[in-house]
Amino acid sequence: MKINFLEIIRVIREEDIARRYFVMNSFDGTLTALGIILALYLAQISSSRIIIISCMGAAIAMGVSGFWGAYSAEYAERRQKFLELERHMMKDLDGTNVERSMMLKTIVISLVCGVSSILASVTIIIPFVFSHSKLLDIQQAYMISIMIVACILAGMGIFVGSIARENILVSALKMLSAGIIVTVLSIMLESVKVI
């Protein structure tokens, strides 16, 4: 099935589930990367390479999981509706624009779901790439990375708030509070001297 860029954009704009998946998986990717970065910081890891590999490994796993899970769920739901439509119309719709549209939406939504967590994680580890290249100190990379997390969370809050027509400041603070909770729980975990 040949897909062009304009069709992808159209599906993303028309299908509100694509926006929901984008926000949910970006949020998951951001908080996962934050958790890994905090854990490595608290463990006093000073190797940018270890941080990059750890975050990218988790991002790839989340991306594959997001794509696979969304594809499986979306395909099953859309296929069921497609078969019901065929039954109501008493007509085989295989190979038609209806089937093509179903597959296009399934693939695009799955890609949004898979790519969003990877994009969030990659953005967050950029300071460690600079640190690995000796352009930033590791402590600076940690701090800048945490600031990027805060910006991503606030940005998602503003995005969600604008969609819901709510106060965007309150919405941004709600998203930021999740990052604060991850930070507090990570610090509390570090203080437990079991390990």
C-alpha positions as protocol buffer text, in pm:
chain_id: "A"
residue {
  index: 1
  type: MET
  ca { x: 0 y: 0 z: 0 }
}
residue {
  index: 2
  type: LYS
  ca { x: 152 y: 331 z: -113 }
}
residue {
  index: 3
  type: ILE
  ca { x: 114 y: 616 z: 137 }
}
residue {
  index: 4
  type: ASN
  ca { x: 198 y: 980 z: 75 }
}
residue {
  index: 5
  type: PHE
  ca { x: 287 y: 1243 z: 334 }
}
residue {
  index: 6
  type: LEU
  ca { x: -32 y: 1447 z: 288 }
}
residue {
  index: 7
  type: GLU
  ca { x: -244 y: 1141 z: 362 }
}
residue {
  index: 8
  type: ILE
  ca { x: -53 y: 1087 z: 685 }
}
residue {
  index: 9
  type: ILE
  ca { x: -109 y: 1449 z: 791 }
}
residue {
  index: 10
  type: ARG
  ca { x: -480 y: 1422 z: 705 }
}
residue {
  index: 11
  type: VAL
  ca { x: -520 y: 1109 z: 918 }
}
residue {
  index: 12
  type: ILE
  ca { x: -339 y: 1269 z: 1212 }
}
residue {
  index: 13
  type: ARG
  ca { x: -563 y: 1578 z: 1190 }
}
residue {
  index: 14
  type: GLU
  ca { x: -887 y: 1382 z: 1149 }
}
residue {
  index: 15
  type: GLU
  ca { x: -827 y: 1102 z: 1398 }
}
residue {
  index: 16
  type: ASP
  ca { x: -835 y: 1238 z: 1753 }
}
residue {
  index: 17
  type: ILE
  ca { x: -711 y: 901 z: 1877 }
}
residue {
  index: 18
  type: ALA
  ca { x: -376 y: 984 z: 1710 }
}
residue {
  index: 19
  type: ARG
  ca { x: -349 y: 1296 z: 1931 }
}
residue {
  index: 20
  type: ARG
  ca { x: -436 y: 1092 z: 2240 }
}
residue {
  index: 21
  type: TYR
  ca { x: -177 y: 827 z: 2158 }
}
residue {
  index: 22
  type: PHE
  ca { x: 81 y: 1099 z: 2086 }
}
residue {
  index: 23
  type: VAL
  ca { x: 27 y: 1263 z: 2424 }
}
residue {
  index: 24
  type: MET
  ca { x: 6 y: 935 z: 2618 }
}
residue {
  index: 25
  type: ASN
  ca { x: 318 y: 783 z: 2465 }
}
residue {
  index: 26
  type: SER
  ca { x: 521 y: 1105 z: 2472 }
}
residue {
  index: 27
  type: PHE
  ca { x: 424 y: 1133 z: 2838 }
}
residue {
  index: 28
  type: ASP
  ca { x: 529 y: 771 z: 2900 }
}
residue {
  index: 29
  type: GLY
  ca { x: 857 y: 819 z: 2714 }
}
residue {
  index: 30
  type: THR
  ca { x: 932 y: 1141 z: 2901 }
}
residue {
  index: 31
  type: LEU
  ca { x: 864 y: 997 z: 3246 }
}
residue {
  index: 32
  type: THR
  ca { x: 1052 y: 675 z: 3167 }
}
residue {
  index: 33
  type: ALA
  ca { x: 1357 y: 870 z: 3050 }
}
residue {
  index: 34
  type: LEU
  ca { x: 1329 y: 1092 z: 3359 }
}
residue {
  index: 35
  type: GLY
  ca { x: 1319 y: 786 z: 3583 }
}
residue {
  index: 36
  type: ILE
  ca { x: 1625 y: 635 z: 3417 }
}
residue {
  index: 37
  type: ILE
  ca { x: 1819 y: 962 z: 3426 }
}
residue {
  index: 38
  type: LEU
  ca { x: 1735 y: 1020 z: 3792 }
}
residue {
  index: 39
  type: ALA
  ca { x: 1831 y: 663 z: 3883 }
}
residue {
  index: 40
  type: LEU
  ca { x: 2164 y: 696 z: 3703 }
}
residue {
  index: 41
  type: TYR
  ca { x: 2226 y: 1037 z: 3861 }
}
residue {
  index: 42
  type: LEU
  ca { x: 2152 y: 905 z: 4209 }
}
residue {
  index: 43
  type: ALA
  ca { x: 2378 y: 606 z: 4138 }
}
residue {
  index: 44
  type: GLN
  ca { x: 2649 y: 862 z: 4047 }
}
residue {
  index: 45
  type: ILE
  ca { x: 2692 y: 734 z: 3692 }
}
residue {
  index: 46
  type: SER
  ca { x: 2917 y: 975 z: 3504 }
}
residue {
  index: 47
  type: SER
  ca { x: 2933 y: 793 z: 3171 }
}
residue {
  index: 48
  type: SER
  ca { x: 2727 y: 967 z: 2903 }
}
residue {
  index: 49
  type: ARG
  ca { x: 2746 y: 650 z: 2696 }
}
residue {
  index: 50
  type: ILE
  ca { x: 2573 y: 443 z: 2967 }
}
residue {
  index: 51
  type: ILE
  ca { x: 2302 y: 707 z: 3003 }
}
residue {
  index: 52
  type: ILE
  ca { x: 2243 y: 728 z: 2626 }
}
residue {
  index: 53
  type: ILE
  ca { x: 2231 y: 350 z: 2583 }
}
residue {
  index: 54
  type: SER
  ca { x: 2003 y: 306 z: 2885 }
}
residue {
  index: 55
  type: CYS
  ca { x: 1754 y: 569 z: 2770 }
}
residue {
  index: 56
  type: MET
  ca { x: 1765 y: 459 z: 2405 }
}
residue {
  index: 57
  type: GLY
  ca { x: 1716 y: 93 z: 2500 }
}
residue {
  index: 58
  type: ALA
  ca { x: 1406 y: 185 z: 2697 }
}
residue {
  index: 59
  type: ALA
  ca { x: 1287 y: 421 z: 2420 }
}
residue {
  index: 60
  type: ILE
  ca { x: 1322 y: 152 z: 2153 }
}
residue {
  index: 61
  type: ALA
  ca { x: 1138 y: -99 z: 2371 }
}
residue {
  index: 62
  type: MET
  ca { x: 858 y: 151 z: 2436 }
}
residue {
  index: 63
  type: GLY
  ca { x: 844 y: 248 z: 2069 }
}
residue {
  index: 64
  type: VAL
  ca { x: 814 y: -112 z: 1950 }
}
residue {
  index: 65
  type: SER
  ca { x: 563 y: -186 z: 2226 }
}
residue {
  index: 66
  type: GLY
  ca { x: 362 y: 125 z: 2142 }
}
residue {
  index: 67
  type: PHE
  ca { x: 355 y: 45 z: 1770 }
}
residue {
  index: 68
  type: TRP
  ca { x: 277 y: -324 z: 1817 }
}
residue {
  index: 69
  type: GLY
  ca { x: 11 y: -270 z: 2082 }
}
residue {
  index: 70
  type: ALA
  ca { x: -160 y: 9 z: 1890 }
}
residue {
  index: 71
  type: TYR
  ca { x: -145 y: -182 z: 1562 }
}
residue {
  index: 72
  type: SER
  ca { x: -295 y: -494 z: 1718 }
}
residue {
  index: 73
  type: ALA
  ca { x: -573 y: -304 z: 1895 }
}
residue {
  index: 74
  type: GLU
  ca { x: -650 y: -64 z: 1609 }
}
residue {
  index: 75
  type: TYR
  ca { x: -646 y: -336 z: 1345 }
}
residue {
  index: 76
  type: ALA
  ca { x: -881 y: -558 z: 1546 }
}
residue {
  index: 77
  type: GLU
  ca { x: -1127 y: -274 z: 1616 }
}
residue {
  index: 78
  type: ARG
  ca { x: -1121 y: -133 z: 1264 }
}
residue {
  index: 79
  type: ARG
  ca { x: -1135 y: -480 z: 1103 }
}
residue {
  index: 80
  type: GLN
  ca { x: -1444 y: -562 z: 1310 }
}
residue {
  index: 81
  type: LYS
  ca { x: -1616 y: -243 z: 1189 }
}
residue {
  index: 82
  type: PHE
  ca { x: -1504 y: -316 z: 832 }
}
residue {
  index: 83
  type: LEU
  ca { x: -1658 y: -666 z: 845 }
}
residue {
  index: 84
  type: GLU
  ca { x: -1980 y: -525 z: 993 }
}
residue {
  index: 85
  type: LEU
  ca { x: -1996 y: -271 z: 710 }
}
residue {
  index: 86
  type: GLU
  ca { x: -1947 y: -551 z: 455 }
}
residue {
  index: 87
  type: ARG
  ca { x: -2226 y: -750 z: 619 }
}
residue {
  index: 88
  type: HIS
  ca { x: -2466 y: -453 z: 619 }
}
residue {
  index: 89
  type: MET
  ca { x: -2386 y: -366 z: 259 }
}
residue {
  index: 90
  type: MET
  ca { x: -2386 y: -735 z: 158 }
}
residue {
  index: 91
  type: LYS
  ca { x: -2078 y: -662 z: -48 }
}
residue {
  index: 92
  type: ASP
  ca { x: -1710 y: -762 z: -46 }
}
residue {
  index: 93
  type: LEU
  ca { x: -1506 y: -446 z: 20 }
}
residue {
  index: 94
  type: ASP
  ca { x: -1159 y: -603 z: -9 }
}
residue {
  index: 95
  type: GLY
  ca { x: -932 y: -391 z: -226 }
}
residue {
  index: 96
  type: THR
  ca { x: -1161 y: -87 z: -210 }
}
residue {
  index: 97
  type: ASN
  ca { x: -1090 y: 264 z: -80 }
}
residue {
  index: 98
  type: VAL
  ca { x: -1278 y: 166 z: 236 }
}
residue {
  index: 99
  type: GLU
  ca { x: -1027 y: -109 z: 313 }
}
residue {
  index: 100
  type: ARG
  ca { x: -735 y: 114 z: 211 }
}
residue {
  index: 101
  type: SER
  ca { x: -860 y: 389 z: 445 }
}
residue {
  index: 102
  type: MET
  ca { x: -892 y: 139 z: 730 }
}
residue {
  index: 103
  type: MET
  ca { x: -535 y: 15 z: 681 }
}
residue {
  index: 104
  type: LEU
  ca { x: -395 y: 368 z: 638 }
}
residue {
  index: 105
  type: LYS
  ca { x: -553 y: 486 z: 963 }
}
residue {
  index: 106
  type: THR
  ca { x: -433 y: 174 z: 1146 }
}
residue {
  index: 107
  type: ILE
  ca { x: -74 y: 218 z: 1025 }
}
residue {
  index: 108
  type: VAL
  ca { x: -56 y: 595 z: 1084 }
}
residue {
  index: 109
  type: ILE
  ca { x: -203 y: 573 z: 1434 }
}
residue {
  index: 110
  type: SER
  ca { x: 36 y: 288 z: 1518 }
}
residue {
  index: 111
  type: LEU
  ca { x: 334 y: 488 z: 1391 }
}
residue {
  index: 112
  type: VAL
  ca { x: 229 y: 791 z: 1597 }
}
residue {
  index: 113
  type: CYS
  ca { x: 203 y: 565 z: 1898 }
}
residue {
  index: 114
  type: GLY
  ca { x: 544 y: 408 z: 1844 }
}
residue {
  index: 115
  type: VAL
  ca { x: 742 y: 714 z: 1738 }
}
residue {
  index: 116
  type: SER
  ca { x: 614 y: 956 z: 2004 }
}
residue {
  index: 117
  type: SER
  ca { x: 787 y: 788 z: 2300 }
}
residue {
  index: 118
  type: ILE
  ca { x: 1111 y: 756 z: 2103 }
}
residue {
  index: 119
  type: LEU
  ca { x: 1104 y: 1125 z: 2004 }
}
residue {
  index: 120
  type: ALA
  ca { x: 1051 y: 1233 z: 2364 }
}
residue {
  index: 121
  type: SER
  ca { x: 1339 y: 1016 z: 2488 }
}
residue {
  index: 122
  type: VAL
  ca { x: 1578 y: 1123 z: 2211 }
}
residue {
  index: 123
  type: THR
  ca { x: 1507 y: 1490 z: 2287 }
}
residue {
  index: 124
  type: ILE
  ca { x: 1580 y: 1434 z: 2655 }
}
residue {
  index: 125
  type: ILE
  ca { x: 1917 y: 1264 z: 2599 }
}
residue {
  index: 126
  type: ILE
  ca { x: 2056 y: 1529 z: 2361 }
}
residue {
  index: 127
  type: PRO
  ca { x: 2259 y: 1693 z: 2644 }
}
residue {
  index: 128
  type: PHE
  ca { x: 2432 y: 1360 z: 2706 }
}
residue {
  index: 129
  type: VAL
  ca { x: 2533 y: 1342 z: 2339 }
}
residue {
  index: 130
  type: PHE
  ca { x: 2700 y: 1682 z: 2389 }
}
residue {
  index: 131
  type: SER
  ca { x: 2857 y: 1555 z: 2710 }
}
residue {
  index: 132
  type: HIS
  ca { x: 2987 y: 1246 z: 2530 }
}
residue {
  index: 133
  type: SER
  ca { x: 3144 y: 1480 z: 2272 }
}
residue {
  index: 134
  type: LYS
  ca { x: 3306 y: 1676 z: 2560 }
}
residue {
  index: 135
  type: LEU
  ca { x: 3098 y: 1986 z: 2484 }
}
residue {
  index: 136
  type: LEU
  ca { x: 2918 y: 1969 z: 2820 }
}
residue {
  index: 137
  type: ASP
  ca { x: 3013 y: 1853 z: 3166 }
}
residue {
  index: 138
  type: ILE
  ca { x: 2813 y: 1548 z: 3282 }
}
residue {
  index: 139
  type: GLN
  ca { x: 2652 y: 1749 z: 3565 }
}
residue {
  index: 140
  type: GLN
  ca { x: 2545 y: 2015 z: 3316 }
}
residue {
  index: 141
  type: ALA
  ca { x: 2401 y: 1742 z: 3093 }
}
residue {
  index: 142
  type: TYR
  ca { x: 2198 y: 1603 z: 3383 }
}
residue {
  index: 143
  type: MET
  ca { x: 2059 y: 1947 z: 3472 }
}
residue {
  index: 144
  type: ILE
  ca { x: 1980 y: 2046 z: 3112 }
}
residue {
  index: 145
  type: SER
  ca { x: 1814 y: 1710 z: 3057 }
}
residue {
  index: 146
  type: ILE
  ca { x: 1590 y: 1764 z: 3361 }
}
residue {
  index: 147
  type: MET
  ca { x: 1502 y: 2111 z: 3227 }
}
residue {
  index: 148
  type: ILE
  ca { x: 1412 y: 1957 z: 2890 }
}
residue {
  index: 149
  type: VAL
  ca { x: 1185 y: 1710 z: 3072 }
}
residue {
  index: 150
  type: ALA
  ca { x: 1014 y: 2002 z: 3247 }
}
residue {
  index: 151
  type: CYS
  ca { x: 969 y: 2184 z: 2914 }
}
residue {
  index: 152
  type: ILE
  ca { x: 826 y: 1874 z: 2744 }
}
residue {
  index: 153
  type: LEU
  ca { x: 583 y: 1810 z: 3031 }
}
residue {
  index: 154
  type: ALA
  ca { x: 475 y: 2175 z: 3041 }
}
residue {
  index: 155
  type: GLY
  ca { x: 438 y: 2177 z: 2662 }
}
residue {
  index: 156
  type: MET
  ca { x: 220 y: 1867 z: 2674 }
}
residue {
  index: 157
  type: GLY
  ca { x: 12 y: 2030 z: 2947 }
}
residue {
  index: 158
  type: ILE
  ca { x: -36 y: 2341 z: 2734 }
}
residue {
  index: 159
  type: PHE
  ca { x: -129 y: 2125 z: 2433 }
}
residue {
  index: 160
  type: VAL
  ca { x: -381 y: 1918 z: 2632 }
}
residue {
  index: 161
  type: GLY
  ca { x: -519 y: 2229 z: 2802 }
}
residue {
  index: 162
  type: SER
  ca { x: -572 y: 2405 z: 2471 }
}
residue {
  index: 163
  type: ILE
  ca { x: -755 y: 2104 z: 2326 }
}
residue {
  index: 164
  type: ALA
  ca { x: -979 y: 2081 z: 2634 }
}
residue {
  index: 165
  type: ARG
  ca { x: -1019 y: 2462 z: 2640 }
}
residue {
  index: 166
  type: GLU
  ca { x: -897 y: 2467 z: 2998 }
}
residue {
  index: 167
  type: ASN
  ca { x: -654 y: 2698 z: 3172 }
}
residue {
  index: 168
  type: ILE
  ca { x: -324 y: 2607 z: 3006 }
}
residue {
  index: 169
  type: LEU
  ca { x: -120 y: 2710 z: 3310 }
}
residue {
  index: 170
  type: VAL
  ca { x: -315 y: 2471 z: 3534 }
}
residue {
  index: 171
  type: SER
  ca { x: -286 y: 2198 z: 3271 }
}
residue {
  index: 172
  type: ALA
  ca { x: 92 y: 2253 z: 3244 }
}
residue {
  index: 173
  type: LEU
  ca { x: 126 y: 2235 z: 3623 }
}
residue {
  index: 174
  type: LYS
  ca { x: -69 y: 1908 z: 3628 }
}
residue {
  index: 175
  type: MET
  ca { x: 175 y: 1753 z: 3382 }
}
residue {
  index: 176
  type: LEU
  ca { x: 475 y: 1895 z: 3567 }
}
residue {
  index: 177
  type: SER
  ca { x: 344 y: 1744 z: 3890 }
}
residue {
  index: 178
  type: ALA
  ca { x: 389 y: 1395 z: 3741 }
}
residue {
  index: 179
  type: GLY
  ca { x: 758 y: 1472 z: 3685 }
}
residue {
  index: 180
  type: ILE
  ca { x: 786 y: 1601 z: 4042 }
}
residue {
  index: 181
  type: ILE
  ca { x: 627 y: 1280 z: 4174 }
}
residue {
  index: 182
  type: VAL
  ca { x: 875 y: 1067 z: 3973 }
}
residue {
  index: 183
  type: THR
  ca { x: 1161 y: 1278 z: 4110 }
}
residue {
  index: 184
  type: VAL
  ca { x: 1045 y: 1255 z: 4473 }
}
residue {
  index: 185
  type: LEU
  ca { x: 983 y: 879 z: 4452 }
}
residue {
  index: 186
  type: SER
  ca { x: 1324 y: 825 z: 4289 }
}
residue {
  index: 187
  type: ILE
  ca { x: 1497 y: 1021 z: 4565 }
}
residue {
  index: 188
  type: MET
  ca { x: 1302 y: 826 z: 4827 }
}
residue {
  index: 189
  type: LEU
  ca { x: 1405 y: 499 z: 4660 }
}
residue {
  index: 190
  type: GLU
  ca { x: 1769 y: 607 z: 4668 }
}
residue {
  index: 191
  type: SER
  ca { x: 1748 y: 674 z: 5040 }
}
residue {
  index: 192
  type: VAL
  ca { x: 1633 y: 315 z: 5107 }
}
residue {
  index: 193
  type: LYS
  ca { x: 1958 y: 135 z: 5186 }
}
residue {
  index: 194
  type: VAL
  ca { x: 1855 y: -213 z: 5074 }
}
residue {
  index: 195
  type: ILE
  ca { x: 2073 y: -219 z: 4764 }
}
